[in-house]
PDB file of C-alpha atoms in Angstrom:
ATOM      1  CA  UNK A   9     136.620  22.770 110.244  1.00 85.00           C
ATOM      2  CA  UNK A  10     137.073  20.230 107.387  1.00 97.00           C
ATOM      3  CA  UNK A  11     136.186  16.726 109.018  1.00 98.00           C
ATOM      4  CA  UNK A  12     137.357  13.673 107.143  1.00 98.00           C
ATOM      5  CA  UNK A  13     135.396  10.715 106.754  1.00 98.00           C
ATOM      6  CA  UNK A  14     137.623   8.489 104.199  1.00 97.00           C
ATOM      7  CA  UNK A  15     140.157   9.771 101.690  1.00 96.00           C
ATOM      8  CA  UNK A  16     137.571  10.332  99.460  1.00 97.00           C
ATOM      9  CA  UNK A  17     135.205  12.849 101.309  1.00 98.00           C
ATOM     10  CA  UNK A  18     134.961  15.122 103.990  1.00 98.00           C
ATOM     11  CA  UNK A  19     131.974  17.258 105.415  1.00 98.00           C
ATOM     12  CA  UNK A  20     131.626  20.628 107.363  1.00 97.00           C
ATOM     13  CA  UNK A  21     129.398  23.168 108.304  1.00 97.00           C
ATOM     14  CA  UNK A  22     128.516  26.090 106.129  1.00 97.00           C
ATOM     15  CA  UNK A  23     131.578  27.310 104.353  1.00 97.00           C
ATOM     16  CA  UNK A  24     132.280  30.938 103.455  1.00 96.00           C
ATOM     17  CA  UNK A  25     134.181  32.071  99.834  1.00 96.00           C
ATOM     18  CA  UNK A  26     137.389  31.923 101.699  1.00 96.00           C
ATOM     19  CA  UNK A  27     137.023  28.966 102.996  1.00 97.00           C
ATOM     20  CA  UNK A  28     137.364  27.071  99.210  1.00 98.00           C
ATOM     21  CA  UNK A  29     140.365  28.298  98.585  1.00 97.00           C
ATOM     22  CA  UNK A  30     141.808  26.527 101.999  1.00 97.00           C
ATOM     23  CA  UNK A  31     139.717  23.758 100.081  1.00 98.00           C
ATOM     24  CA  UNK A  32     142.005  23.788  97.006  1.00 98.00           C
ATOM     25  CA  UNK A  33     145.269  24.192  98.801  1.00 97.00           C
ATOM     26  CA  UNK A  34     144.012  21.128 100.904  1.00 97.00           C
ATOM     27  CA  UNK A  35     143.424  18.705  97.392  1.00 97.00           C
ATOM     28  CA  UNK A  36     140.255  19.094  96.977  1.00 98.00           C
ATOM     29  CA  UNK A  37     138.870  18.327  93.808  1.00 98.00           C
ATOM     30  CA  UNK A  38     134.869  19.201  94.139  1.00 98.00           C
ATOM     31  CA  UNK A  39     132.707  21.123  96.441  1.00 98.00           C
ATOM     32  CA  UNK A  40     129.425  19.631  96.632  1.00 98.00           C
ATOM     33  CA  UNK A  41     126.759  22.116  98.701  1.00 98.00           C
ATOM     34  CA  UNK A  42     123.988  20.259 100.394  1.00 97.00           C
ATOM     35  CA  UNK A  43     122.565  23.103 101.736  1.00 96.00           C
ATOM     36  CA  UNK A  44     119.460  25.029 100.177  1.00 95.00           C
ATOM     37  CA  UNK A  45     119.432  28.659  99.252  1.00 93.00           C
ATOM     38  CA  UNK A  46     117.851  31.032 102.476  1.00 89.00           C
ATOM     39  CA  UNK A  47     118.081  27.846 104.558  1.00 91.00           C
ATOM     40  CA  UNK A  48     118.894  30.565 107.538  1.00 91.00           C
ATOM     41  CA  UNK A  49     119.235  34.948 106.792  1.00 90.00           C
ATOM     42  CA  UNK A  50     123.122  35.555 106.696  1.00 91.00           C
ATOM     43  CA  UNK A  51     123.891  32.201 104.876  1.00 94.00           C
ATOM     44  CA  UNK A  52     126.288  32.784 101.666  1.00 95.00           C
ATOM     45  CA  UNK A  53     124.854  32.394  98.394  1.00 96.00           C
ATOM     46  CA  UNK A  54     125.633  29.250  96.835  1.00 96.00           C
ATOM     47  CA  UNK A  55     126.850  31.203  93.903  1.00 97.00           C
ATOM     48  CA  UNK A  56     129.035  32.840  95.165  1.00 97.00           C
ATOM     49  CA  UNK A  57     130.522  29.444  96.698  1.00 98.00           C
ATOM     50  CA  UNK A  58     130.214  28.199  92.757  1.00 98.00           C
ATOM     51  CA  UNK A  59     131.978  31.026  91.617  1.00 98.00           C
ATOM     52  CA  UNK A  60     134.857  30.716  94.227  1.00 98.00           C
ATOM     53  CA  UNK A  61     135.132  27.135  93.266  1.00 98.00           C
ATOM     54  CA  UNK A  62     135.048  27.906  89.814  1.00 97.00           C
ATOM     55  CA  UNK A  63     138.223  30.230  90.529  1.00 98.00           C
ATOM     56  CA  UNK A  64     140.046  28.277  92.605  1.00 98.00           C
ATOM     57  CA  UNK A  65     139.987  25.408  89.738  1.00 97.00           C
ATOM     58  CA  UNK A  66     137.089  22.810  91.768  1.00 98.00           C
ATOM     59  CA  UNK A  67     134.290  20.926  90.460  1.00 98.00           C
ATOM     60  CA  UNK A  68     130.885  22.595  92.297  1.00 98.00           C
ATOM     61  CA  UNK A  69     127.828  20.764  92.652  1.00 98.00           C
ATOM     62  CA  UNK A  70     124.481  21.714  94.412  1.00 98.00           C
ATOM     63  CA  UNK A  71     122.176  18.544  95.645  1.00 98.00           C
ATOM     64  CA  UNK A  72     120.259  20.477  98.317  1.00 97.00           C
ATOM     65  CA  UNK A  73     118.360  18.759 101.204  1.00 96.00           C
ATOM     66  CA  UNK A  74     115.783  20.165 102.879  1.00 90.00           C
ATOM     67  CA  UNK A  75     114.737  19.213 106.702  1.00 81.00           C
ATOM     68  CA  UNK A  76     112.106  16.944 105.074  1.00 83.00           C
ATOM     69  CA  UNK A  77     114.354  13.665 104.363  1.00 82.00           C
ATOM     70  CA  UNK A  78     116.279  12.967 101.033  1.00 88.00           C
ATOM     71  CA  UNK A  79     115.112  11.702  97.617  1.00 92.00           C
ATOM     72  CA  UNK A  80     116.484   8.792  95.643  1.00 92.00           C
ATOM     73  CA  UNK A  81     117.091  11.907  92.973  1.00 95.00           C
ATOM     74  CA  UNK A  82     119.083  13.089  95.898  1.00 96.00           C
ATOM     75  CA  UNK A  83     121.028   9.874  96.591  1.00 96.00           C
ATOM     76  CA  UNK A  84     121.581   9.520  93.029  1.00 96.00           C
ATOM     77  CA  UNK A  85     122.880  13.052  92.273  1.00 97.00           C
ATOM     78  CA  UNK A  86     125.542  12.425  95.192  1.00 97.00           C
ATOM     79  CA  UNK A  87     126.605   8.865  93.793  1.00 97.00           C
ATOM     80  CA  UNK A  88     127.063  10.592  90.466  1.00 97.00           C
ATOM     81  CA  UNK A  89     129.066  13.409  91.741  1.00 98.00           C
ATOM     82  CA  UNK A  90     131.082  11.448  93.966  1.00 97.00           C
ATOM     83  CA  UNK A  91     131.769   9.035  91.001  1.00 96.00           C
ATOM     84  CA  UNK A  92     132.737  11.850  88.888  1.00 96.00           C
ATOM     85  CA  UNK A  93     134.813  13.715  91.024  1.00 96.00           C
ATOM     86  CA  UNK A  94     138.774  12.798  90.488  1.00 94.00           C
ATOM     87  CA  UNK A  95     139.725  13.398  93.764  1.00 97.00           C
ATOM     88  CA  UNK A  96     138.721  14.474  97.504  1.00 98.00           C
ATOM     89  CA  UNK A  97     134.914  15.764  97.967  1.00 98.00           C
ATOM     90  CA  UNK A  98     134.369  18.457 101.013  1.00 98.00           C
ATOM     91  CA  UNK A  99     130.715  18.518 100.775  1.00 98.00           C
ATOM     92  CA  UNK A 100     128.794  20.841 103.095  1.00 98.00           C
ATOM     93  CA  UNK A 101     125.164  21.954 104.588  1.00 96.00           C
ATOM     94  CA  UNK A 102     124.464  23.953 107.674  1.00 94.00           C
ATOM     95  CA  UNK A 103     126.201  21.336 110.224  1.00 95.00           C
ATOM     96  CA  UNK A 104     127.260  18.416 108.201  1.00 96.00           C
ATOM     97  CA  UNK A 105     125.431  16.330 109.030  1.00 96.00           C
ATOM     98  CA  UNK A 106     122.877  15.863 105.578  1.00 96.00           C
ATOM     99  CA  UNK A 107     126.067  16.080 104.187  1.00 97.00           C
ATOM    100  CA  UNK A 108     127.693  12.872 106.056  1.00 98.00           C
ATOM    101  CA  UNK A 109     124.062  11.440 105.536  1.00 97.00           C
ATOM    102  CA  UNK A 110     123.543  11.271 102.152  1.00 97.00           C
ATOM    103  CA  UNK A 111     127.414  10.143 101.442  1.00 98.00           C
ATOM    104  CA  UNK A 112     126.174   7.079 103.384  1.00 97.00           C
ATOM    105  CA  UNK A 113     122.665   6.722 101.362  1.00 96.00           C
ATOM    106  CA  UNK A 114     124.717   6.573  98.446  1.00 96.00           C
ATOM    107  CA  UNK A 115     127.919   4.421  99.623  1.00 96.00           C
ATOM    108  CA  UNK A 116     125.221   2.271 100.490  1.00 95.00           C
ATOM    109  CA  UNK A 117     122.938   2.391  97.031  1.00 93.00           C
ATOM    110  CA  UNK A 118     126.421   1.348  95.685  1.00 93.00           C
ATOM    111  CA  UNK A 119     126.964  -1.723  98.392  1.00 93.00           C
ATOM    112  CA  UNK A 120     129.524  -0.709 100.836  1.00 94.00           C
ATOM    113  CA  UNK A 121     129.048  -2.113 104.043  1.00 95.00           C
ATOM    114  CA  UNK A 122     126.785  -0.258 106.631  1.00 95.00           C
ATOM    115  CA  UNK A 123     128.617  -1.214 109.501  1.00 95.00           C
ATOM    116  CA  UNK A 124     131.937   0.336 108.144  1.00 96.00           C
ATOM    117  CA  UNK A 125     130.118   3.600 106.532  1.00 97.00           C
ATOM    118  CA  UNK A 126     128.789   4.218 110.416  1.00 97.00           C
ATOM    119  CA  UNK A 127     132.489   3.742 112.025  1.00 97.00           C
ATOM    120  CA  UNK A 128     133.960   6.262 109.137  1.00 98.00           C
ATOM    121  CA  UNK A 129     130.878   8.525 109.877  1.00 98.00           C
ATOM    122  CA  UNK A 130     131.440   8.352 113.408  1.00 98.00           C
ATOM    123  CA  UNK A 131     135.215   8.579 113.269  1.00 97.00           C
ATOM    124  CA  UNK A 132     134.634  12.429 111.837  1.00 97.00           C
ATOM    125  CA  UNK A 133     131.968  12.873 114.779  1.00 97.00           C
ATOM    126  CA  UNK A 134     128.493  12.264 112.899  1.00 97.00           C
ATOM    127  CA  UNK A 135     125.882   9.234 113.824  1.00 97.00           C
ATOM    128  CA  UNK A 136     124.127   7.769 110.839  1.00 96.00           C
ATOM    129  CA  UNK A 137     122.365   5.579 112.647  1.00 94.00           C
ATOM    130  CA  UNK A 138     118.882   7.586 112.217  1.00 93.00           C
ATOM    131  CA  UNK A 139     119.371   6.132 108.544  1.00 93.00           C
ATOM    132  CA  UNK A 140     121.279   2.804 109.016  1.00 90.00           C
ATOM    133  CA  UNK A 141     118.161   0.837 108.188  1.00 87.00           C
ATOM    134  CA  UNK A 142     118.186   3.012 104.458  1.00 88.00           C
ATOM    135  CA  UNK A 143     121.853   1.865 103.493  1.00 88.00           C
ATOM    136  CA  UNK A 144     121.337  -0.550 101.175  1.00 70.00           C
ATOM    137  CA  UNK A 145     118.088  -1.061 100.785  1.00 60.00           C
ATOM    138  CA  UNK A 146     117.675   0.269  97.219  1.00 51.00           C
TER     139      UNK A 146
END
């Protein structure tokens, strides 16, 4: 469920409480949640994500991304969390794919290559190129 990208990061679809504790006993260090609140009825409470991660001993962060595109608030809430997260990220929305997006955005606001950030996107089955012509450009 849990695709990697790079050692630092990996993405999924919505995850459920139980699901962060198979987060912790994989290494992860943060959960970030890029998915807003009521995005779809059924959807758990990002709360009660927070409050797993909490007990399980993880970081939790909440950047979430609506349909409508991402911010550079967005872009520069990820770059901080990622930058403050000692150790693997598994950061989530509904299919992983804002979640693989913004990573890029902000790989890319920091200057890693966009050529490589597309081959480790599409190595965990996402295609960035709908924003290739973003990374970087700040």
């Amino acid at each position: 469920m849990f695709r990697k990208i790079d050692d630092s990061i990996s993405v999924s679809p919505q995850i459920s409480v139980e699901d962060v504790r198979a987060a912790a006993d994989q290494g992860f260090t943060m959960i970030i949640n890029n998915r807003p609140e009521q995005e779809e009825p059924g959807q758990p409470a990002g709360d009660d994500i927070r409050e797993a991660a909490r007990a399980a001993g993880l970081a939790y962060v909440a950047i979430p991304i609506g349909h409508g595109g991402f911010s550079a608030n967005q872009v520069d809430a990820m770059r901080d969390a990622l930058a403050n997260a000692g150790g693997p990220v598994l950061a989530f929305c509904r299919s992983g794919t804002r979640s693989t997006f913004v990573w890029a955005l902000a790989k890319g606001a920091d200057g890693e290559d966009p050529e490589l950030l597309a081959r480790k996107a599409a190595g965990a089955g996402y295609d960035i190129s709908p924003i290739k012509p973003l990374l970087g450009a700040r």
